mmCIF file of C-alpha atoms in Angstrom:
data_model
loop_
_atom_site.group_PDB
_atom_site.id
_atom_site.type_symbol
_atom_site.label_atom_id
_atom_site.label_comp_id
_atom_site.label_asym_id
_atom_site.label_seq_id
_atom_site.Cartn_x
_atom_site.Cartn_y
_atom_site.Cartn_z
ATOM 1 C CA MET P 1 -32.600 -55.367 130.810
ATOM 2 C CA ASN P 2 -28.947 -55.857 129.909
ATOM 3 C CA ARG P 3 -28.729 -58.422 127.160
ATOM 4 C CA ASN P 4 -26.114 -58.679 124.457
ATOM 5 C CA ILE P 5 -28.149 -58.734 121.273
ATOM 6 C CA ASN P 6 -26.246 -59.732 118.180
ATOM 7 C CA SER P 7 -28.946 -60.236 115.565
ATOM 8 C CA LEU P 8 -32.448 -59.145 114.614
ATOM 9 C CA GLN P 9 -33.776 -62.589 115.496
ATOM 10 C CA GLU P 10 -32.932 -61.959 119.167
ATOM 11 C CA LEU P 11 -35.074 -58.801 119.420
ATOM 12 C CA ASP P 12 -38.556 -59.254 120.876
ATOM 13 C CA CYS P 13 -41.168 -57.313 122.860
ATOM 14 C CA ARG P 14 -39.490 -58.205 126.177
ATOM 15 C CA CYS P 15 -36.206 -56.645 125.158
ATOM 16 C CA TYR P 16 -36.638 -53.788 122.728
ATOM 17 C CA ASP P 17 -34.159 -50.975 122.227
ATOM 18 C CA GLU P 18 -35.191 -48.790 119.291
ATOM 19 C CA SER P 19 -31.721 -47.359 118.623
ATOM 20 C CA LEU P 20 -30.208 -50.842 118.727
ATOM 21 C CA HIS P 21 -32.967 -52.121 116.445
ATOM 22 C CA VAL P 22 -32.250 -49.361 113.893
ATOM 23 C CA LYS P 23 -28.512 -50.067 114.075
ATOM 24 C CA LEU P 24 -28.977 -53.804 113.527
ATOM 25 C CA ILE P 25 -31.257 -53.197 110.539
ATOM 26 C CA GLY P 26 -28.726 -50.768 109.061
ATOM 27 C CA ASP P 27 -25.843 -53.194 109.616
ATOM 28 C CA THR P 28 -27.803 -56.049 108.044
ATOM 29 C CA ILE P 29 -28.741 -54.040 104.945
ATOM 30 C CA ARG P 30 -25.241 -52.588 104.611
ATOM 31 C CA GLU P 31 -23.666 -56.034 104.736
ATOM 32 C CA GLN P 32 -26.207 -57.489 102.322
ATOM 33 C CA TYR P 33 -25.292 -54.885 99.702
ATOM 34 C CA THR P 34 -21.548 -54.798 100.327
ATOM 35 C CA THR P 35 -19.395 -55.316 97.237
ATOM 36 C CA TRP P 36 -16.068 -57.095 97.648
ATOM 37 C CA PHE P 37 -13.737 -55.652 95.015
ATOM 38 C CA CYS P 38 -10.569 -57.658 95.644
ATOM 39 C CA CYS P 39 -9.357 -60.796 97.389
ATOM 40 C CA GLY P 40 -6.232 -62.876 97.911
ATOM 41 C CA PHE P 41 -4.707 -65.636 100.011
ATOM 42 C CA GLY P 42 -2.353 -64.962 102.910
ATOM 43 C CA VAL P 43 1.419 -64.624 102.742
ATOM 44 C CA PHE P 44 3.151 -67.786 104.053
ATOM 45 C CA ASP P 45 -0.345 -68.930 105.124
ATOM 46 C CA SER P 46 -2.629 -69.807 102.256
ATOM 47 C CA GLU P 47 -5.422 -70.958 104.589
ATOM 48 C CA THR P 48 -6.442 -67.343 105.170
ATOM 49 C CA VAL P 49 -8.423 -65.208 102.726
ATOM 50 C CA VAL P 50 -8.198 -61.407 102.687
ATOM 51 C CA ALA P 51 -10.816 -59.226 100.970
ATOM 52 C CA GLY P 52 -11.403 -55.497 100.494
ATOM 53 C CA SER P 53 -14.890 -54.006 100.293
ATOM 54 C CA SER P 54 -16.951 -51.065 99.089
ATOM 55 C CA THR P 55 -17.137 -49.828 102.697
ATOM 56 C CA GLY P 56 -13.346 -49.522 102.902
ATOM 57 C CA GLU P 57 -13.135 -52.442 105.304
ATOM 58 C CA ILE P 58 -10.504 -55.153 104.914
ATOM 59 C CA ARG P 59 -11.351 -58.509 106.468
ATOM 60 C CA VAL P 60 -9.356 -61.664 107.054
ATOM 61 C CA TYR P 61 -11.179 -65.015 107.028
ATOM 62 C CA SER P 62 -10.172 -68.627 107.480
ATOM 63 C CA SER P 63 -10.942 -70.519 104.271
ATOM 64 C CA ASP P 64 -11.483 -73.656 106.362
ATOM 65 C CA ASP P 65 -14.072 -71.801 108.455
ATOM 66 C CA LEU P 66 -15.885 -70.558 105.332
ATOM 67 C CA VAL P 67 -16.123 -74.161 104.115
ATOM 68 C CA ARG P 68 -17.041 -75.605 107.512
ATOM 69 C CA LYS P 69 -19.869 -73.102 108.117
ATOM 70 C CA LYS P 70 -21.489 -74.131 104.820
ATOM 71 C CA ALA P 71 -21.589 -77.720 106.058
ATOM 72 C CA GLN P 72 -23.274 -76.498 109.265
ATOM 73 C CA GLY P 73 -26.179 -74.936 107.389
ATOM 74 C CA ASN P 74 -27.053 -71.361 108.361
ATOM 75 C CA ALA P 75 -24.026 -70.759 110.589
ATOM 76 C CA LYS P 76 -22.485 -67.399 109.682
ATOM 77 C CA PRO P 77 -18.697 -67.257 109.257
ATOM 78 C CA LYS P 78 -16.897 -64.691 111.398
ATOM 79 C CA SER P 79 -13.853 -62.785 110.281
ATOM 80 C CA LEU P 80 -10.573 -63.451 112.075
ATOM 81 C CA LEU P 81 -9.662 -59.785 111.805
ATOM 82 C CA SER P 82 -11.222 -56.587 110.517
ATOM 83 C CA LEU P 83 -9.279 -53.469 109.549
ATOM 84 C CA LYS P 84 -12.008 -50.846 109.767
ATOM 85 C CA ALA P 85 -12.229 -47.408 108.127
ATOM 86 C CA HIS P 86 -8.739 -47.533 106.693
ATOM 87 C CA HIS P 87 -10.025 -45.970 103.490
ATOM 88 C CA ASP P 88 -12.439 -43.064 103.235
ATOM 89 C CA GLY P 89 -14.421 -44.884 100.579
ATOM 90 C CA ALA P 90 -14.032 -48.217 98.838
ATOM 91 C CA CYS P 91 -10.953 -50.430 98.965
ATOM 92 C CA TYR P 92 -10.301 -51.236 95.293
ATOM 93 C CA GLY P 93 -6.957 -53.015 95.365
ATOM 94 C CA LEU P 94 -5.198 -55.611 97.525
ATOM 95 C CA GLN P 95 -1.952 -57.481 97.116
ATOM 96 C CA LEU P 96 -0.192 -59.857 99.461
ATOM 97 C CA ALA P 97 3.520 -60.116 98.761
ATOM 98 C CA ASP P 98 6.810 -61.412 100.089
ATOM 99 C CA VAL P 99 9.202 -58.453 100.064
ATOM 100 C CA SER P 100 12.765 -59.382 101.067
ATOM 101 C CA GLY P 101 11.475 -62.260 103.201
ATOM 102 C CA THR P 102 8.812 -60.161 104.934
ATOM 103 C CA GLY P 103 5.123 -60.818 104.311
ATOM 104 C CA LEU P 104 3.173 -57.628 103.599
ATOM 105 C CA LEU P 105 -0.446 -56.741 102.849
ATOM 106 C CA PHE P 106 -0.854 -53.793 100.453
ATOM 107 C CA SER P 107 -4.082 -51.910 99.835
ATOM 108 C CA CYS P 108 -5.297 -48.856 97.942
ATOM 109 C CA GLY P 109 -8.631 -47.154 97.602
ATOM 110 C CA ASP P 110 -10.921 -44.239 96.981
ATOM 111 C CA ASP P 111 -9.085 -41.893 99.337
ATOM 112 C CA GLY P 112 -5.907 -41.843 97.236
ATOM 113 C CA THR P 113 -3.870 -43.640 99.889
ATOM 114 C CA VAL P 114 -1.661 -46.735 99.787
ATOM 115 C CA ARG P 115 -1.322 -48.560 103.094
ATOM 116 C CA VAL P 116 0.870 -51.515 103.985
ATOM 117 C CA TRP P 117 0.564 -53.875 106.961
ATOM 118 C CA SER P 118 3.007 -56.442 108.252
ATOM 119 C CA TRP P 119 1.514 -59.908 107.822
ATOM 120 C CA GLU P 120 3.267 -60.982 111.026
ATOM 121 C CA SER P 121 1.454 -58.219 112.928
ATOM 122 C CA LEU P 122 -1.873 -59.284 111.446
ATOM 123 C CA VAL P 123 -1.267 -62.910 112.453
ATOM 124 C CA ARG P 124 -0.358 -61.745 115.961
ATOM 125 C CA ALA P 125 -3.591 -59.730 116.177
ATOM 126 C CA ILE P 126 -5.571 -62.764 115.015
ATOM 127 C CA GLY P 127 -3.923 -64.796 117.785
ATOM 128 C CA GLU P 128 -5.123 -62.181 120.275
ATOM 129 C CA GLY P 129 -8.709 -62.641 119.154
ATOM 130 C CA GLY P 130 -8.737 -60.001 116.434
ATOM 131 C CA SER P 131 -9.458 -57.251 118.944
ATOM 132 C CA SER P 132 -6.194 -55.310 118.767
ATOM 133 C CA GLU P 133 -5.604 -52.432 116.376
ATOM 134 C CA VAL P 134 -2.921 -53.004 113.750
ATOM 135 C CA ALA P 135 -1.124 -49.909 112.514
ATOM 136 C CA PRO P 136 0.223 -49.781 108.950
ATOM 137 C CA VAL P 137 3.998 -50.022 108.584
ATOM 138 C CA PHE P 138 3.889 -47.811 105.484
ATOM 139 C CA GLU P 139 1.489 -45.167 104.226
ATOM 140 C CA ALA P 140 1.644 -42.906 101.178
ATOM 141 C CA ARG P 141 -0.807 -40.580 99.490
ATOM 142 C CA ALA P 142 -1.046 -39.753 95.796
ATOM 143 C CA PRO P 143 -1.050 -36.048 94.847
ATOM 144 C CA LEU P 144 -4.396 -34.283 95.026
ATOM 145 C CA SER P 145 -6.277 -33.734 91.784
ATOM 146 C CA TYR P 146 -7.906 -30.282 91.724
ATOM 147 C CA GLY P 147 -7.902 -30.320 95.504
ATOM 148 C CA VAL P 148 -9.562 -33.716 95.958
ATOM 149 C CA PRO P 149 -8.009 -37.177 96.524
ATOM 150 C CA LEU P 150 -7.319 -39.345 93.492
ATOM 151 C CA ASP P 151 -9.018 -42.719 93.349
ATOM 152 C CA LEU P 152 -6.392 -45.481 93.349
ATOM 153 C CA ASN P 153 -7.944 -48.437 91.546
ATOM 154 C CA SER P 154 -5.217 -51.068 91.412
ATOM 155 C CA ILE P 155 -1.986 -51.964 93.178
ATOM 156 C CA SER P 156 1.114 -53.913 92.100
ATOM 157 C CA VAL P 157 4.265 -54.694 94.055
ATOM 158 C CA ASP P 158 7.843 -55.256 92.880
ATOM 159 C CA GLY P 159 9.577 -57.120 95.693
ATOM 160 C CA GLY P 160 12.905 -57.006 93.865
ATOM 161 C CA SER P 161 13.178 -53.224 93.727
ATOM 162 C CA ASN P 162 11.044 -52.648 96.864
ATOM 163 C CA ARG P 163 8.552 -50.508 94.974
ATOM 164 C CA VAL P 164 4.777 -50.320 95.053
ATOM 165 C CA TYR P 165 2.739 -49.046 92.081
ATOM 166 C CA ALA P 166 -0.833 -47.734 92.203
ATOM 167 C CA GLY P 167 -2.972 -46.977 89.143
ATOM 168 C CA ALA P 168 -4.980 -43.757 89.500
ATOM 169 C CA GLY P 169 -8.045 -42.145 87.994
ATOM 170 C CA ASP P 170 -5.984 -39.376 86.374
ATOM 171 C CA GLY P 171 -4.371 -41.854 83.954
ATOM 172 C CA ARG P 172 -1.071 -42.156 85.801
ATOM 173 C CA CYS P 173 0.564 -44.902 87.810
ATOM 174 C CA TYR P 174 2.172 -43.576 90.985
ATOM 175 C CA SER P 175 4.988 -45.392 92.755
ATOM 176 C CA TRP P 176 6.890 -45.250 96.036
ATOM 177 C CA ASP P 177 10.075 -46.735 97.416
ATOM 178 C CA LEU P 178 9.158 -48.944 100.375
ATOM 179 C CA GLY P 179 12.531 -48.477 102.058
ATOM 180 C CA SER P 180 12.765 -44.695 102.066
ATOM 181 C CA GLY P 181 9.094 -43.836 101.577
ATOM 182 C CA ALA P 182 10.064 -41.475 98.765
ATOM 183 C CA GLU P 183 7.692 -40.965 95.854
ATOM 184 C CA CYS P 184 9.187 -42.121 92.544
ATOM 185 C CA PRO P 185 8.437 -40.555 89.145
ATOM 186 C CA ALA P 186 4.883 -41.316 88.006
ATOM 187 C CA LEU P 187 4.287 -43.340 84.848
ATOM 188 C CA GLY P 188 1.746 -41.778 82.507
ATOM 189 C CA VAL P 189 1.069 -39.909 79.290
ATOM 190 C CA ASP P 190 -0.935 -36.721 78.841
ATOM 191 C CA GLY P 191 -4.566 -37.236 77.899
ATOM 192 C CA ALA P 192 -4.710 -40.884 78.945
ATOM 193 C CA GLY P 193 -7.879 -42.320 80.428
ATOM 194 C CA GLY P 194 -7.913 -43.382 84.062
ATOM 195 C CA VAL P 195 -6.000 -46.498 85.074
ATOM 196 C CA LEU P 196 -8.431 -49.197 86.226
ATOM 197 C CA CYS P 197 -6.063 -52.165 86.453
ATOM 198 C CA THR P 198 -2.359 -52.985 86.608
ATOM 199 C CA ALA P 199 -0.184 -56.087 86.409
ATOM 200 C CA LEU P 200 3.536 -56.402 87.051
ATOM 201 C CA ARG P 201 5.957 -59.125 86.017
ATOM 202 C CA GLY P 202 9.682 -58.502 86.233
ATOM 203 C CA ASP P 203 10.330 -54.993 84.938
ATOM 204 C CA SER P 204 7.160 -54.910 82.803
ATOM 205 C CA LEU P 205 4.157 -52.998 84.147
ATOM 206 C CA ALA P 206 0.876 -53.260 82.225
ATOM 207 C CA CYS P 207 -1.828 -50.614 82.731
ATOM 208 C CA GLY P 208 -5.421 -50.879 81.497
ATOM 209 C CA HIS P 209 -7.229 -47.574 80.911
ATOM 210 C CA THR P 210 -10.793 -46.310 80.740
ATOM 211 C CA ASP P 211 -10.244 -45.202 77.116
ATOM 212 C CA GLY P 212 -9.571 -48.776 75.934
ATOM 213 C CA ALA P 213 -5.772 -48.504 75.857
ATOM 214 C CA VAL P 214 -3.299 -50.976 77.329
ATOM 215 C CA ARG P 215 0.178 -49.580 77.934
ATOM 216 C CA LEU P 216 3.163 -51.771 78.686
ATOM 217 C CA TRP P 217 5.813 -49.827 80.613
ATOM 218 C CA ASP P 218 9.456 -50.501 81.304
ATOM 219 C CA ALA P 219 9.312 -49.880 85.038
ATOM 220 C CA ARG P 220 13.088 -49.425 85.295
ATOM 221 C CA CYS P 221 13.401 -46.419 83.000
ATOM 222 C CA GLY P 222 9.787 -45.193 82.885
ATOM 223 C CA THR P 223 9.213 -45.523 79.134
ATOM 224 C CA VAL P 224 6.333 -47.071 77.188
ATOM 225 C CA ARG P 225 7.414 -50.263 75.434
ATOM 226 C CA HIS P 226 4.141 -50.945 73.674
ATOM 227 C CA GLU P 227 0.712 -49.355 73.440
ATOM 228 C CA MET P 228 -2.356 -51.300 72.317
ATOM 229 C CA ALA P 229 -5.670 -49.631 71.456
ATOM 230 C CA LEU P 230 -8.577 -52.030 71.920
ATOM 231 C CA ALA P 231 -11.944 -51.873 70.197
ATOM 232 C CA HIS P 232 -13.893 -51.621 73.457
ATOM 233 C CA ALA P 233 -13.528 -49.475 76.547
ATOM 234 C CA PRO P 234 -12.841 -49.573 79.410
ATOM 235 C CA VAL P 235 -10.133 -52.164 80.064
ATOM 236 C CA ASN P 236 -11.301 -53.781 83.299
ATOM 237 C CA CYS P 237 -8.526 -56.291 83.964
ATOM 238 C CA VAL P 238 -4.995 -57.140 82.851
ATOM 239 C CA GLU P 239 -2.804 -60.042 83.903
ATOM 240 C CA PHE P 240 0.512 -61.714 83.034
ATOM 241 C CA ASP P 241 1.184 -65.419 83.145
ATOM 242 C CA SER P 242 3.742 -66.583 85.729
ATOM 243 C CA GLY P 243 6.629 -66.393 83.270
ATOM 244 C CA GLY P 244 5.691 -63.003 81.867
ATOM 245 C CA HIS P 245 5.424 -64.435 78.339
ATOM 246 C CA TRP P 246 1.717 -63.701 77.889
ATOM 247 C CA LEU P 247 -0.408 -60.676 78.722
ATOM 248 C CA ALA P 248 -4.211 -60.818 78.791
ATOM 249 C CA ALA P 249 -6.644 -57.893 78.928
ATOM 250 C CA GLY P 250 -10.422 -57.920 79.322
ATOM 251 C CA CYS P 251 -12.640 -55.261 77.758
ATOM 252 C CA GLY P 252 -16.163 -55.331 76.399
ATOM 253 C CA PRO P 253 -17.224 -58.930 75.699
ATOM 254 C CA GLU P 254 -13.678 -59.925 74.736
ATOM 255 C CA LEU P 255 -10.376 -61.126 76.080
ATOM 256 C CA HIS P 256 -7.210 -60.084 74.226
ATOM 257 C CA LEU P 257 -3.952 -62.027 74.376
ATOM 258 C CA TRP P 258 -0.500 -60.710 73.500
ATOM 259 C CA SER P 259 2.822 -62.458 73.253
ATOM 260 C CA SER P 260 5.221 -60.388 75.357
ATOM 261 C CA CYS P 261 8.216 -61.879 73.549
ATOM 262 C CA ALA P 262 6.954 -61.184 70.028
ATOM 263 C CA ALA P 263 5.241 -57.930 71.057
ATOM 264 C CA SER P 264 2.249 -58.878 68.939
ATOM 265 C CA SER P 265 -1.420 -59.738 69.358
ATOM 266 C CA ALA P 266 -2.067 -63.472 69.478
ATOM 267 C CA GLU P 267 -5.803 -63.950 70.055
ATOM 268 C CA SER P 268 -9.073 -62.094 70.542
ATOM 269 C CA ILE P 269 -11.448 -64.333 72.458
ATOM 270 C CA GLY P 270 -15.192 -63.773 72.715
ATOM 271 C CA THR P 271 -16.159 -64.242 76.363
ATOM 272 C CA GLU P 272 -19.980 -63.724 76.223
ATOM 273 C CA SER P 273 -19.764 -61.374 79.225
ATOM 274 C CA CYS P 274 -17.520 -58.491 80.249
ATOM 275 C CA PRO P 275 -14.329 -59.825 81.922
ATOM 276 C CA GLN P 276 -13.562 -58.180 85.272
ATOM 277 C CA ALA P 277 -11.180 -60.665 86.912
ATOM 278 C CA LEU P 278 -8.480 -62.866 85.380
ATOM 279 C CA LEU P 279 -6.157 -65.689 86.359
ATOM 280 C CA LEU P 280 -3.552 -66.907 83.864
ATOM 281 C CA GLU P 281 -2.396 -70.420 84.650
ATOM 282 C CA PRO P 282 -0.417 -73.028 82.690
ATOM 283 C CA ASN P 283 -2.441 -73.871 79.563
ATOM 284 C CA ARG P 284 -5.614 -72.075 80.652
ATOM 285 C CA ILE P 285 -7.197 -68.731 81.504
ATOM 286 C CA LEU P 286 -9.882 -68.274 84.176
ATOM 287 C CA VAL P 287 -12.305 -65.410 83.615
ATOM 288 C CA GLY P 288 -14.907 -63.929 85.959
ATOM 289 C CA GLY P 289 -17.147 -61.059 84.930
ATOM 290 C CA ASP P 290 -20.542 -59.407 84.915
ATOM 291 C CA ASP P 291 -22.583 -62.606 84.917
ATOM 292 C CA ILE P 292 -22.757 -65.674 87.166
ATOM 293 C CA HIS P 293 -20.269 -67.824 85.244
ATOM 294 C CA ILE P 294 -16.597 -68.635 85.584
ATOM 295 C CA ARG P 295 -15.196 -69.529 82.187
ATOM 296 C CA ARG P 296 -12.002 -71.369 81.331
ATOM 297 C CA PHE P 297 -10.228 -70.918 78.010
ATOM 298 C CA ASP P 298 -7.076 -72.354 76.539
ATOM 299 C CA PHE P 299 -4.531 -70.048 74.920
ATOM 300 C CA SER P 300 -5.946 -70.732 71.463
ATOM 301 C CA GLY P 301 -9.283 -69.227 72.548
ATOM 302 C CA ARG P 302 -11.265 -72.456 72.923
ATOM 303 C CA MET P 303 -13.688 -72.465 75.862
ATOM 304 C CA LEU P 304 -12.899 -75.422 78.115
ATOM 305 C CA SER P 305 -15.695 -74.974 80.646
ATOM 306 C CA LYS P 306 -18.459 -72.639 81.754
ATOM 307 C CA VAL P 307 -19.623 -73.065 85.342
ATOM 308 C CA ALA P 308 -22.453 -71.170 87.055
ATOM 309 C CA THR P 309 -21.682 -69.736 90.500
ATOM 310 C CA SER P 310 -23.740 -67.906 93.119
ATOM 311 C CA CYS P 311 -21.988 -64.581 92.412
ATOM 312 C CA ALA P 312 -23.940 -62.424 89.940
ATOM 313 C CA CYS P 313 -20.964 -60.162 89.199
ATOM 314 C CA ALA P 314 -17.344 -60.979 90.084
ATOM 315 C CA TYR P 315 -14.548 -58.461 90.667
ATOM 316 C CA GLY P 316 -11.805 -60.638 92.150
ATOM 317 C CA LEU P 317 -10.286 -64.095 91.635
ATOM 318 C CA ALA P 318 -7.429 -65.715 93.541
ATOM 319 C CA ARG P 319 -6.046 -69.230 93.888
ATOM 320 C CA SER P 320 -4.478 -70.774 96.981
ATOM 321 C CA PRO P 321 -0.978 -72.008 96.108
ATOM 322 C CA ALA P 322 -1.217 -74.677 98.816
ATOM 323 C CA THR P 323 -4.710 -76.164 98.447
ATOM 324 C CA GLY P 324 -5.577 -75.125 94.887
ATOM 325 C CA VAL P 325 -9.015 -73.782 95.860
ATOM 326 C CA LEU P 326 -10.317 -70.561 94.310
ATOM 327 C CA ALA P 327 -11.545 -67.439 96.070
ATOM 328 C CA MET P 328 -14.032 -65.296 94.160
ATOM 329 C CA CYS P 329 -15.559 -62.028 95.343
ATOM 330 C CA GLY P 330 -18.139 -59.608 93.994
ATOM 331 C CA VAL P 331 -21.491 -57.942 94.543
ATOM 332 C CA ALA P 332 -24.144 -58.683 97.183
ATOM 333 C CA ASN P 333 -21.642 -59.666 99.889
ATOM 334 C CA ARG P 334 -20.272 -62.574 97.873
ATOM 335 C CA LEU P 335 -16.945 -64.007 98.966
ATOM 336 C CA GLU P 336 -16.895 -67.597 97.781
ATOM 337 C CA ILE P 337 -14.518 -70.549 98.099
ATOM 338 C CA LEU P 338 -14.703 -72.750 94.999
ATOM 339 C CA ALA P 339 -13.241 -76.088 93.986
ATOM 340 C CA ASP P 340 -11.198 -76.238 90.802
ATOM 341 C CA ASN P 341 -14.260 -77.448 88.880
ATOM 342 C CA GLY P 342 -16.222 -74.373 90.030
ATOM 343 C CA SER P 343 -18.424 -76.058 92.633
ATOM 344 C CA ARG P 344 -19.058 -73.982 95.754
ATOM 345 C CA LEU P 345 -17.297 -75.203 98.887
ATOM 346 C CA GLY P 346 -18.275 -72.320 101.158
ATOM 347 C CA GLY P 347 -18.521 -68.567 101.558
ATOM 348 C CA LEU P 348 -20.118 -65.648 103.358
ATOM 349 C CA SER P 349 -23.675 -65.833 102.019
#
């Protein structure tokens, strides 16, 4: 009996294929326990959401579809496009950027590789039903560490100098020139803990390390401008505000704020949970972490709101510049679309 079976609910005693049954069970369990480590909104098209997962898969969704399927009850959203097996391991970092007028999707992961796709090519593939393969326009690999690939945990892009930076588990930040493909000198100091997170604004590159250090680099000349040793380790997230005047870092149950202009610590904010994702916006800071809440603080450290979500542990936060909605991703296959007040508009689960 030739039937296209797409879900466990469609299997019955009249149409039973044991190998298909095992595959569907495996796919269901795998998806249920997928962790989404990073997310962002599309380049020149903020209606699309891109997310990278623990399986190494990168998916593109329509935010409108994620919201609409919630209104339809149990309808399951389908991805517009899936970039499968592009990382031999988890995809830890994503960034969507406009580089010299060209929209690009950057990713890095557990296999020590940085890959870049043309956003125009991805949109074209979506228009063709998401069935066509999309080849990266750029690919670079970090040096091997004792014969094995380095884990690349975070990615930052400088569209002005056409460089991409990737923070690695050996404590260094590797970089490449997007035009020539040449590897640039790595930024790092001997004995540093692994780089878990990076943030770039102008010529300032901030790196958060597993040993509780935050290093602020001058990306032009490769020197450390400032080094801050925090009381807790590791540093899970760092972020600049849009003007590059403030730098925030999350570690332990605290959020630390520095004034980039004064090169001094401004605030240490108790966050109740361990921050793992940050957004710095005018007059407020959004924090997601290892509990179900999104918290908002002002720059003096006062908590403005604390909203429960359906995500038990968040790793990524992004805001649509066009609609203002939030995307949040994390454990248990959670990719959520949230209103500004934190209420859930839609998502995968």
